[in-house]
PDB file of C-alpha atoms in Angstrom:
ATOM      1  CA  MET A  18      50.542 -23.411  10.127  1.00  0.00           C
ATOM      2  CA  LYS A  19      51.598 -19.970  10.742  1.00  0.00           C
ATOM      3  CA  ARG A  20      50.648 -19.599   7.129  1.00  0.00           C
ATOM      4  CA  LYS A  21      47.158 -21.221   7.555  1.00  0.00           C
ATOM      5  CA  ASN A  22      46.849 -18.982  10.198  1.00  0.00           C
ATOM      6  CA  LEU A  23      47.753 -16.230   8.076  1.00  0.00           C
ATOM      7  CA  ILE A  24      45.439 -16.290   5.136  1.00  0.00           C
ATOM      8  CA  SER A  25      42.773 -17.149   7.841  1.00  0.00           C
ATOM      9  CA  ARG A  26      43.166 -13.954   8.897  1.00  0.00           C
ATOM     10  CA  ILE A  27      43.084 -12.318   5.551  1.00  0.00           C
ATOM     11  CA  CYS A  28      40.382 -13.776   4.525  1.00  0.00           C
ATOM     12  CA  ALA A  29      38.438 -12.612   7.711  1.00  0.00           C
ATOM     13  CA  ASP A  30      39.333  -8.783   7.409  1.00  0.00           C
ATOM     14  CA  GLY A  31      38.482  -8.808   3.634  1.00  0.00           C
ATOM     15  CA  TYR A  32      35.177 -10.097   4.735  1.00  0.00           C
ATOM     16  CA  LEU A  33      34.839  -7.399   7.080  1.00  0.00           C
ATOM     17  CA  GLY A  34      35.941  -5.065   5.197  1.00  0.00           C
ATOM     18  CA  LEU A  35      33.717  -5.887   2.346  1.00  0.00           C
ATOM     19  CA  VAL A  36      31.087  -5.736   4.655  1.00  0.00           C
ATOM     20  CA  LEU A  37      31.879  -2.055   6.263  1.00  0.00           C
ATOM     21  CA  ALA A  38      32.617  -0.978   2.305  1.00  0.00           C
ATOM     22  CA  LEU A  39      28.734  -1.995   1.758  1.00  0.00           C
ATOM     23  CA  LEU A  40      27.242  -0.718   4.555  1.00  0.00           C
ATOM     24  CA  TYR A  41      29.491   3.189   4.477  1.00  0.00           C
ATOM     25  CA  LEU A  42      30.940   3.481   1.288  1.00  0.00           C
ATOM     26  CA  PRO A  43      27.021   4.884  -0.085  1.00  0.00           C
ATOM     27  CA  ILE A  44      27.255   7.011   2.453  1.00  0.00           C
ATOM     28  CA  LEU A  45      30.455   8.464   2.521  1.00  0.00           C
ATOM     29  CA  LEU A  46      29.718   8.969  -1.837  1.00  0.00           C
ATOM     30  CA  ILE A  47      27.001  11.346  -0.626  1.00  0.00           C
ATOM     31  CA  ILE A  48      29.223  13.198   1.643  1.00  0.00           C
ATOM     32  CA  ILE A  49      32.017  13.586  -1.045  1.00  0.00           C
ATOM     33  CA  PHE A  50      29.629  14.922  -3.557  1.00  0.00           C
ATOM     34  CA  SER A  51      27.692  17.134  -1.327  1.00  0.00           C
ATOM     35  CA  PHE A  52      30.365  19.247  -2.362  1.00  0.00           C
ATOM     36  CA  SER A  53      30.119  19.169  -6.136  1.00  0.00           C
ATOM     37  CA  GLY A  54      26.751  21.358  -6.224  1.00  0.00           C
ATOM     38  CA  ASN A  55      25.166  19.137  -8.958  1.00  0.00           C
ATOM     39  CA  SER A  56      23.151  16.004  -9.134  1.00  0.00           C
ATOM     40  CA  TYR A  57      25.313  14.336 -11.559  1.00  0.00           C
ATOM     41  CA  PHE A  58      27.656  12.876  -9.302  1.00  0.00           C
ATOM     42  CA  SER A  59      30.544  14.904 -10.790  1.00  0.00           C
ATOM     43  CA  PHE A  60      32.788  17.570 -10.198  1.00  0.00           C
ATOM     44  CA  LYS A  61      32.586  19.848 -13.354  1.00  0.00           C
ATOM     45  CA  ASP A  62      32.159  23.083 -11.660  1.00  0.00           C
ATOM     46  CA  GLY A  63      35.096  22.026  -9.132  1.00  0.00           C
ATOM     47  CA  PHE A  64      34.454  21.377  -5.190  1.00  0.00           C
ATOM     48  CA  ASN A  65      32.036  24.058  -3.832  1.00  0.00           C
ATOM     49  CA  PHE A  66      29.691  24.751  -0.910  1.00  0.00           C
ATOM     50  CA  ASP A  67      26.569  25.257  -2.861  1.00  0.00           C
ATOM     51  CA  SER A  68      24.429  22.716  -2.029  1.00  0.00           C
ATOM     52  CA  TYR A  69      24.660  23.787   1.697  1.00  0.00           C
ATOM     53  CA  ALA A  70      24.345  27.078   0.622  1.00  0.00           C
ATOM     54  CA  SER A  71      20.945  26.482  -1.247  1.00  0.00           C
ATOM     55  CA  LEU A  72      19.788  25.287   2.459  1.00  0.00           C
ATOM     56  CA  PHE A  73      19.198  28.964   3.222  1.00  0.00           C
ATOM     57  CA  ASP A  74      17.609  30.557   0.321  1.00  0.00           C
ATOM     58  CA  SER A  75      16.587  27.338  -1.699  1.00  0.00           C
ATOM     59  CA  GLU A  76      12.723  27.505  -2.493  1.00  0.00           C
ATOM     60  CA  GLN A  77      12.447  24.199   0.023  1.00  0.00           C
ATOM     61  CA  SER A  78      14.185  25.890   2.823  1.00  0.00           C
ATOM     62  CA  ALA A  79      11.010  26.549   4.204  1.00  0.00           C
ATOM     63  CA  GLY A  80       9.389  23.221   3.919  1.00  0.00           C
ATOM     64  CA  LEU A  81      12.648  21.547   5.139  1.00  0.00           C
ATOM     65  CA  LEU A  82      12.275  23.854   8.143  1.00  0.00           C
ATOM     66  CA  ASN A  83       9.063  23.030   8.977  1.00  0.00           C
ATOM     67  CA  ALA A  84       9.481  19.329   8.779  1.00  0.00           C
ATOM     68  CA  LEU A  85      12.209  19.418  10.987  1.00  0.00           C
ATOM     69  CA  LYS A  86      10.328  21.308  13.632  1.00  0.00           C
ATOM     70  CA  TRP A  87       7.932  18.631  13.268  1.00  0.00           C
ATOM     71  CA  THR A  88      10.246  15.822  13.189  1.00  0.00           C
ATOM     72  CA  ALA A  89      11.745  17.116  16.531  1.00  0.00           C
ATOM     73  CA  ILE A  90       8.818  17.410  18.015  1.00  0.00           C
ATOM     74  CA  LEU A  91       7.925  14.049  17.365  1.00  0.00           C
ATOM     75  CA  ALA A  92      11.115  12.426  17.795  1.00  0.00           C
ATOM     76  CA  VAL A  93      11.593  14.024  21.670  1.00  0.00           C
ATOM     77  CA  SER A  94       7.685  13.250  22.430  1.00  0.00           C
ATOM     78  CA  ALA A  95       8.086   9.604  21.677  1.00  0.00           C
ATOM     79  CA  SER A  96      11.455   9.158  22.969  1.00  0.00           C
ATOM     80  CA  VAL A  97      11.181  10.671  26.709  1.00  0.00           C
ATOM     81  CA  ILE A  98       7.602   8.748  26.623  1.00  0.00           C
ATOM     82  CA  SER A  99       8.979   5.385  25.317  1.00  0.00           C
ATOM     83  CA  THR A 100      11.970   5.571  27.583  1.00  0.00           C
ATOM     84  CA  ILE A 101       9.425   6.446  30.508  1.00  0.00           C
ATOM     85  CA  LEU A 102       7.482   3.515  29.833  1.00  0.00           C
ATOM     86  CA  GLY A 103      10.257   1.627  29.044  1.00  0.00           C
ATOM     87  CA  ALA A 104      12.065   2.108  32.332  1.00  0.00           C
ATOM     88  CA  PHE A 105       9.481   1.061  34.455  1.00  0.00           C
ATOM     89  CA  SER A 106       7.893  -1.828  32.107  1.00  0.00           C
ATOM     90  CA  THR A 107      11.511  -3.059  32.345  1.00  0.00           C
ATOM     91  CA  ILE A 108      11.529  -3.119  35.973  1.00  0.00           C
ATOM     92  CA  GLY A 109       8.298  -4.774  35.911  1.00  0.00           C
ATOM     93  CA  ILE A 110       9.021  -7.748  33.738  1.00  0.00           C
ATOM     94  CA  TYR A 111      12.685  -8.208  35.815  1.00  0.00           C
ATOM     95  CA  ALA A 112      10.320  -8.348  38.761  1.00  0.00           C
ATOM     96  CA  LEU A 113       7.780 -11.290  36.913  1.00  0.00           C
ATOM     97  CA  GLY A 114       8.273 -15.307  37.276  1.00  0.00           C
ATOM     98  CA  ARG A 115      10.085 -17.509  35.102  1.00  0.00           C
ATOM     99  CA  ARG A 116       7.387 -18.076  33.067  1.00  0.00           C
ATOM    100  CA  TRP A 117       5.810 -15.253  32.755  1.00  0.00           C
ATOM    101  CA  LYS A 118       9.056 -13.231  31.799  1.00  0.00           C
ATOM    102  CA  LYS A 119      10.093 -15.573  28.890  1.00  0.00           C
ATOM    103  CA  ILE A 120       6.472 -14.984  27.706  1.00  0.00           C
ATOM    104  CA  THR A 121       6.125 -11.135  27.689  1.00  0.00           C
ATOM    105  CA  LEU A 122       9.711 -10.841  26.582  1.00  0.00           C
ATOM    106  CA  THR A 123       8.493 -12.996  23.277  1.00  0.00           C
ATOM    107  CA  ILE A 124       5.864 -10.622  23.480  1.00  0.00           C
ATOM    108  CA  ASN A 125       7.821  -7.222  23.430  1.00  0.00           C
ATOM    109  CA  GLN A 126      10.066  -8.350  20.730  1.00  0.00           C
ATOM    110  CA  LEU A 127       6.789  -9.135  18.452  1.00  0.00           C
ATOM    111  CA  PRO A 128       7.133  -5.310  17.386  1.00  0.00           C
ATOM    112  CA  MET A 129      10.646  -5.782  16.422  1.00  0.00           C
ATOM    113  CA  ILE A 130      10.459  -8.973  14.218  1.00  0.00           C
ATOM    114  CA  ASN A 131       6.918  -7.936  12.521  1.00  0.00           C
ATOM    115  CA  SER A 132       7.261  -6.187   9.018  1.00  0.00           C
ATOM    116  CA  GLU A 133       7.071  -2.916   9.491  1.00  0.00           C
ATOM    117  CA  ILE A 134       4.456  -2.176   7.003  1.00  0.00           C
ATOM    118  CA  VAL A 135       2.082  -4.670   8.742  1.00  0.00           C
ATOM    119  CA  MET A 136       2.364  -2.215  11.909  1.00  0.00           C
ATOM    120  CA  ALA A 137       2.029   0.581   9.578  1.00  0.00           C
ATOM    121  CA  VAL A 138      -1.353  -0.593   8.241  1.00  0.00           C
ATOM    122  CA  SER A 139      -2.336  -2.169  12.011  1.00  0.00           C
ATOM    123  CA  LEU A 140      -2.006   1.067  13.481  1.00  0.00           C
ATOM    124  CA  MET A 141      -4.100   3.258  10.587  1.00  0.00           C
ATOM    125  CA  VAL A 142      -6.957   0.422  10.549  1.00  0.00           C
ATOM    126  CA  PHE A 143      -7.206   0.621  14.200  1.00  0.00           C
ATOM    127  CA  PHE A 144      -7.158   4.408  14.561  1.00  0.00           C
ATOM    128  CA  ALA A 145      -9.275   4.688  11.838  1.00  0.00           C
ATOM    129  CA  ALA A 146     -11.851   2.453  14.304  1.00  0.00           C
ATOM    130  CA  PHE A 147     -11.718   4.703  16.992  1.00  0.00           C
ATOM    131  CA  SER A 148     -11.125   7.852  15.410  1.00  0.00           C
ATOM    132  CA  PHE A 149     -13.623   9.540  17.649  1.00  0.00           C
ATOM    133  CA  ILE A 150     -11.014   8.681  20.654  1.00  0.00           C
ATOM    134  CA  PHE A 151      -7.514   9.107  18.606  1.00  0.00           C
ATOM    135  CA  PRO A 152      -8.017  12.794  15.809  1.00  0.00           C
ATOM    136  CA  GLN A 153      -5.549  12.787  12.744  1.00  0.00           C
ATOM    137  CA  GLY A 154      -2.357  14.631  13.684  1.00  0.00           C
ATOM    138  CA  LEU A 155       0.234  14.335  16.192  1.00  0.00           C
ATOM    139  CA  THR A 156      -1.801  12.261  18.763  1.00  0.00           C
ATOM    140  CA  ARG A 157      -1.534   9.319  16.313  1.00  0.00           C
ATOM    141  CA  LEU A 158       1.989   9.880  15.466  1.00  0.00           C
ATOM    142  CA  ILE A 159       3.377  10.186  18.780  1.00  0.00           C
ATOM    143  CA  ILE A 160       1.565   6.998  19.881  1.00  0.00           C
ATOM    144  CA  SER A 161       2.646   4.916  16.615  1.00  0.00           C
ATOM    145  CA  HIS A 162       6.635   5.666  17.664  1.00  0.00           C
ATOM    146  CA  VAL A 163       5.919   4.930  20.985  1.00  0.00           C
ATOM    147  CA  ALA A 164       4.387   1.552  20.034  1.00  0.00           C
ATOM    148  CA  PHE A 165       7.530   0.614  18.362  1.00  0.00           C
ATOM    149  CA  CYS A 166      10.272   2.702  20.044  1.00  0.00           C
ATOM    150  CA  THR A 167       9.357   1.562  23.695  1.00  0.00           C
ATOM    151  CA  PRO A 168      10.532  -2.251  22.998  1.00  0.00           C
ATOM    152  CA  TYR A 169      13.632  -1.201  22.198  1.00  0.00           C
ATOM    153  CA  VAL A 170      14.168   0.590  25.258  1.00  0.00           C
ATOM    154  CA  VAL A 171      13.201  -2.501  27.541  1.00  0.00           C
ATOM    155  CA  LEU A 172      15.567  -4.579  25.817  1.00  0.00           C
ATOM    156  CA  SER A 173      18.379  -1.638  26.189  1.00  0.00           C
ATOM    157  CA  ILE A 174      17.854  -1.395  30.157  1.00  0.00           C
ATOM    158  CA  LEU A 175      17.098  -5.300  30.561  1.00  0.00           C
ATOM    159  CA  PRO A 176      20.636  -6.505  30.213  1.00  0.00           C
ATOM    160  CA  ARG A 177      21.622  -3.726  32.603  1.00  0.00           C
ATOM    161  CA  LEU A 178      18.999  -4.633  35.445  1.00  0.00           C
ATOM    162  CA  GLN A 179      19.997  -8.009  35.039  1.00  0.00           C
ATOM    163  CA  ARG A 180      23.567  -7.354  36.209  1.00  0.00           C
ATOM    164  CA  MET A 181      22.372  -5.222  39.282  1.00  0.00           C
ATOM    165  CA  ASP A 182      23.164  -6.724  42.644  1.00  0.00           C
ATOM    166  CA  PRO A 183      19.581  -7.433  44.067  1.00  0.00           C
ATOM    167  CA  ASN A 184      20.864  -6.988  47.752  1.00  0.00           C
ATOM    168  CA  MET A 185      21.180  -3.516  46.874  1.00  0.00           C
ATOM    169  CA  TYR A 186      17.974  -2.810  47.050  1.00  0.00           C
ATOM    170  CA  GLU A 187      17.310  -4.935  49.791  1.00  0.00           C
ATOM    171  CA  ALA A 188      19.282  -3.024  51.853  1.00  0.00           C
ATOM    172  CA  ALA A 189      17.766   0.350  50.922  1.00  0.00           C
ATOM    173  CA  LEU A 190      14.661  -1.471  52.134  1.00  0.00           C
ATOM    174  CA  ASP A 191      16.336  -2.361  55.201  1.00  0.00           C
ATOM    175  CA  LEU A 192      17.334   1.007  55.923  1.00  0.00           C
ATOM    176  CA  GLY A 193      14.002   2.275  56.010  1.00  0.00           C
ATOM    177  CA  ALA A 194      13.619   3.545  52.100  1.00  0.00           C
ATOM    178  CA  ASN A 195      10.395   2.634  51.039  1.00  0.00           C
ATOM    179  CA  PRO A 196       9.782   0.745  47.724  1.00  0.00           C
ATOM    180  CA  PHE A 197       9.243   3.747  45.150  1.00  0.00           C
ATOM    181  CA  THR A 198      12.097   5.473  47.132  1.00  0.00           C
ATOM    182  CA  ALA A 199      14.764   2.606  46.871  1.00  0.00           C
ATOM    183  CA  MET A 200      13.646   2.243  43.029  1.00  0.00           C
ATOM    184  CA  LEU A 201      14.057   6.094  42.574  1.00  0.00           C
ATOM    185  CA  LYS A 202      17.588   6.410  44.478  1.00  0.00           C
ATOM    186  CA  VAL A 203      18.894   2.590  43.703  1.00  0.00           C
ATOM    187  CA  VAL A 204      17.665   1.090  40.582  1.00  0.00           C
ATOM    188  CA  PHE A 205      17.476   4.287  38.467  1.00  0.00           C
ATOM    189  CA  PRO A 206      20.573   4.999  38.909  1.00  0.00           C
ATOM    190  CA  TYR A 207      22.475   1.742  38.618  1.00  0.00           C
ATOM    191  CA  ILE A 208      20.082   1.352  35.185  1.00  0.00           C
ATOM    192  CA  MET A 209      20.789   5.093  33.888  1.00  0.00           C
ATOM    193  CA  PRO A 210      23.320   4.270  31.520  1.00  0.00           C
ATOM    194  CA  GLY A 211      20.730   1.919  29.784  1.00  0.00           C
ATOM    195  CA  ILE A 212      17.927   4.207  30.060  1.00  0.00           C
ATOM    196  CA  VAL A 213      19.941   6.895  27.946  1.00  0.00           C
ATOM    197  CA  SER A 214      20.964   4.015  25.326  1.00  0.00           C
ATOM    198  CA  GLY A 215      17.338   3.168  25.161  1.00  0.00           C
ATOM    199  CA  PHE A 216      16.446   7.074  24.648  1.00  0.00           C
ATOM    200  CA  ALA A 217      19.132   7.361  22.040  1.00  0.00           C
ATOM    201  CA  MET A 218      17.697   4.184  20.161  1.00  0.00           C
ATOM    202  CA  ALA A 219      14.070   5.316  20.635  1.00  0.00           C
ATOM    203  CA  PHE A 220      15.298   8.703  19.160  1.00  0.00           C
ATOM    204  CA  THR A 221      17.114   7.629  16.254  1.00  0.00           C
ATOM    205  CA  LEU A 222      14.262   5.321  15.571  1.00  0.00           C
ATOM    206  CA  SER A 223      11.978   8.017  15.709  1.00  0.00           C
ATOM    207  CA  LEU A 224      14.169  10.206  13.441  1.00  0.00           C
ATOM    208  CA  ASP A 225      14.356   7.358  10.931  1.00  0.00           C
ATOM    209  CA  ASP A 226      10.920   6.267  10.451  1.00  0.00           C
ATOM    210  CA  PHE A 227       9.399   6.843   7.383  1.00  0.00           C
ATOM    211  CA  ILE A 228       6.982   3.965   6.587  1.00  0.00           C
ATOM    212  CA  ILE A 229       4.793   4.446  10.064  1.00  0.00           C
ATOM    213  CA  THR A 230       4.489   7.751   9.710  1.00  0.00           C
ATOM    214  CA  GLN A 231       3.315   7.982   6.251  1.00  0.00           C
ATOM    215  CA  PHE A 232       0.974   6.068   6.658  1.00  0.00           C
ATOM    216  CA  ASN A 233      -0.719   7.748  10.125  1.00  0.00           C
ATOM    217  CA  LYS A 234      -0.128  11.368   9.514  1.00  0.00           C
ATOM    218  CA  GLY A 235      -3.370  11.845   7.688  1.00  0.00           C
ATOM    219  CA  ASP A 236      -4.324  15.116   6.327  1.00  0.00           C
ATOM    220  CA  THR A 237      -3.116  17.645   8.632  1.00  0.00           C
ATOM    221  CA  GLY A 238      -0.255  18.982   6.705  1.00  0.00           C
ATOM    222  CA  ILE A 239       2.362  17.455   8.914  1.00  0.00           C
ATOM    223  CA  GLU A 240       5.298  16.431   7.657  1.00  0.00           C
ATOM    224  CA  THR A 241       8.586  14.564   8.674  1.00  0.00           C
ATOM    225  CA  LEU A 242      11.971  14.919   7.408  1.00  0.00           C
ATOM    226  CA  SER A 243      11.548  11.800   5.970  1.00  0.00           C
ATOM    227  CA  THR A 244       7.777  11.805   4.104  1.00  0.00           C
ATOM    228  CA  TYR A 245       9.126  15.457   2.868  1.00  0.00           C
ATOM    229  CA  ILE A 246      12.179  14.162   1.175  1.00  0.00           C
ATOM    230  CA  TYR A 247       9.915  11.414  -0.154  1.00  0.00           C
ATOM    231  CA  GLU A 248       7.147  13.508  -1.286  1.00  0.00           C
ATOM    232  CA  ASP A 249       9.941  16.214  -2.794  1.00  0.00           C
ATOM    233  CA  ALA A 250      11.799  13.637  -4.449  1.00  0.00           C
ATOM    234  CA  ARG A 251       8.925  11.864  -6.110  1.00  0.00           C
ATOM    235  CA  VAL A 252       8.395  15.156  -7.913  1.00  0.00           C
ATOM    236  CA  LYS A 253      11.463  16.626  -8.457  1.00  0.00           C
ATOM    237  CA  SER A 254      13.986  13.649  -7.768  1.00  0.00           C
ATOM    238  CA  LEU A 255      16.870  13.979  -5.726  1.00  0.00           C
ATOM    239  CA  GLU A 256      18.766  17.302  -5.871  1.00  0.00           C
ATOM    240  CA  PRO A 257      21.859  18.949  -4.594  1.00  0.00           C
ATOM    241  CA  PHE A 258      19.672  20.132  -1.944  1.00  0.00           C
ATOM    242  CA  TRP A 259      18.978  17.010  -0.065  1.00  0.00           C
ATOM    243  CA  PHE A 260      23.116  15.991  -0.543  1.00  0.00           C
ATOM    244  CA  ALA A 261      23.771  18.538   1.936  1.00  0.00           C
ATOM    245  CA  VAL A 262      20.662  17.580   4.093  1.00  0.00           C
ATOM    246  CA  PHE A 263      21.543  13.926   4.161  1.00  0.00           C
ATOM    247  CA  SER A 264      25.422  14.652   5.106  1.00  0.00           C
ATOM    248  CA  ILE A 265      24.230  17.298   7.742  1.00  0.00           C
ATOM    249  CA  PHE A 266      21.900  14.289   9.322  1.00  0.00           C
ATOM    250  CA  PHE A 267      24.427  11.533   8.927  1.00  0.00           C
ATOM    251  CA  VAL A 268      26.966  13.987  10.626  1.00  0.00           C
ATOM    252  CA  VAL A 269      24.620  14.533  13.274  1.00  0.00           C
ATOM    253  CA  MET A 270      23.231  11.666  14.324  1.00  0.00           C
ATOM    254  CA  PHE A 271      27.085   9.610  13.945  1.00  0.00           C
ATOM    255  CA  THR A 272      28.354  12.140  16.526  1.00  0.00           C
ATOM    256  CA  LEU A 273      25.537  11.958  19.146  1.00  0.00           C
ATOM    257  CA  LEU A 274      25.671   7.956  19.287  1.00  0.00           C
ATOM    258  CA  LEU A 275      29.059   8.137  19.249  1.00  0.00           C
ATOM    259  CA  ILE A 276      28.984  10.120  22.267  1.00  0.00           C
ATOM    260  CA  VAL A 277      26.277   8.072  24.551  1.00  0.00           C
ATOM    261  CA  ASN A 278      28.455   5.027  23.213  1.00  0.00           C
ATOM    262  CA  ILE A 279      31.462   6.856  24.926  1.00  0.00           C
ATOM    263  CA  LYS A 280      29.399   8.060  27.817  1.00  0.00           C
ATOM    264  CA  ARG A 281      28.503   4.097  28.411  1.00  0.00           C
ATOM    265  CA  ASN A 282      31.839   2.427  27.795  1.00  0.00           C
ATOM    266  CA  ASN A 283      33.631   4.983  30.164  1.00  0.00           C
ATOM    267  CA  THR A 284      30.830   4.162  33.009  1.00  0.00           C
ATOM    268  CA  THR A 285      31.516   0.518  32.449  1.00  0.00           C
ATOM    269  CA  ALA A 286      35.098   0.915  32.514  1.00  0.00           C
ATOM    270  CA  LYS A 287      34.664   2.666  36.210  1.00  0.00           C
ATOM    271  CA  GLU A 288      32.707   0.063  37.245  1.00  0.00           C
ATOM    272  CA  ALA A 289      34.829  -2.605  36.033  1.00  0.00           C
ATOM    273  CA  LYS A 290      37.759  -0.700  38.349  1.00  0.00           C
ATOM    274  CA  ARG A 291      35.871  -0.513  41.536  1.00  0.00           C
TER     275      ARG A 291
END
């Protein structure tokens, strides 16, 4: 019996290790070879920081900085708007009856289960049909990113809201607070970890998006990091310069998500001790 359990444990651990290797080994290789200074996946010139130095003196540096600027503007704008809309929408959904709540949550999940290319083309057709209302440029991109980020924010906040004791809100009303004040003073502080997680997820999704941005950026000259990488790699293929960009991008996003998750776990642990 012990032998059978040992074999099952080894198989389970081996399967988990294989999945993790398939997910993270390519990223690890990019980070390792970012210190090779070439695109041939070899260390013929030894271990160096040439790829990172080229971030400041390469002919692509100006284009990269411009892409980073637009990426940051778009990601911050879309994630803030998505978080605000998602927070208030979640409270509204939570207050619905059982039937309408189920219908609304099903509709909310459609952008997530729908193919991204379908959503990108749909948004492009919509903006083209109403071009007199939605001019080309940043406005279209923000609306597009908000459209696919908000459902993730809702799903991040809703579980937190479902765990809240409804008597807390009722007690605030009994003590003289109006509904809006009770929501700001009681509901929002309680669901704040979910709001932070939703913001982080929306920010990450917006940074990572390529298809929707590519189809809706128009001819305004706006390039995000993903679209700029695509345009450059399509012409020149991947250069050592991009290995360094990918590595920095991954480390920054990994650190951000790690901080958010640690804070969320600490908050959950503190609440469990009460």
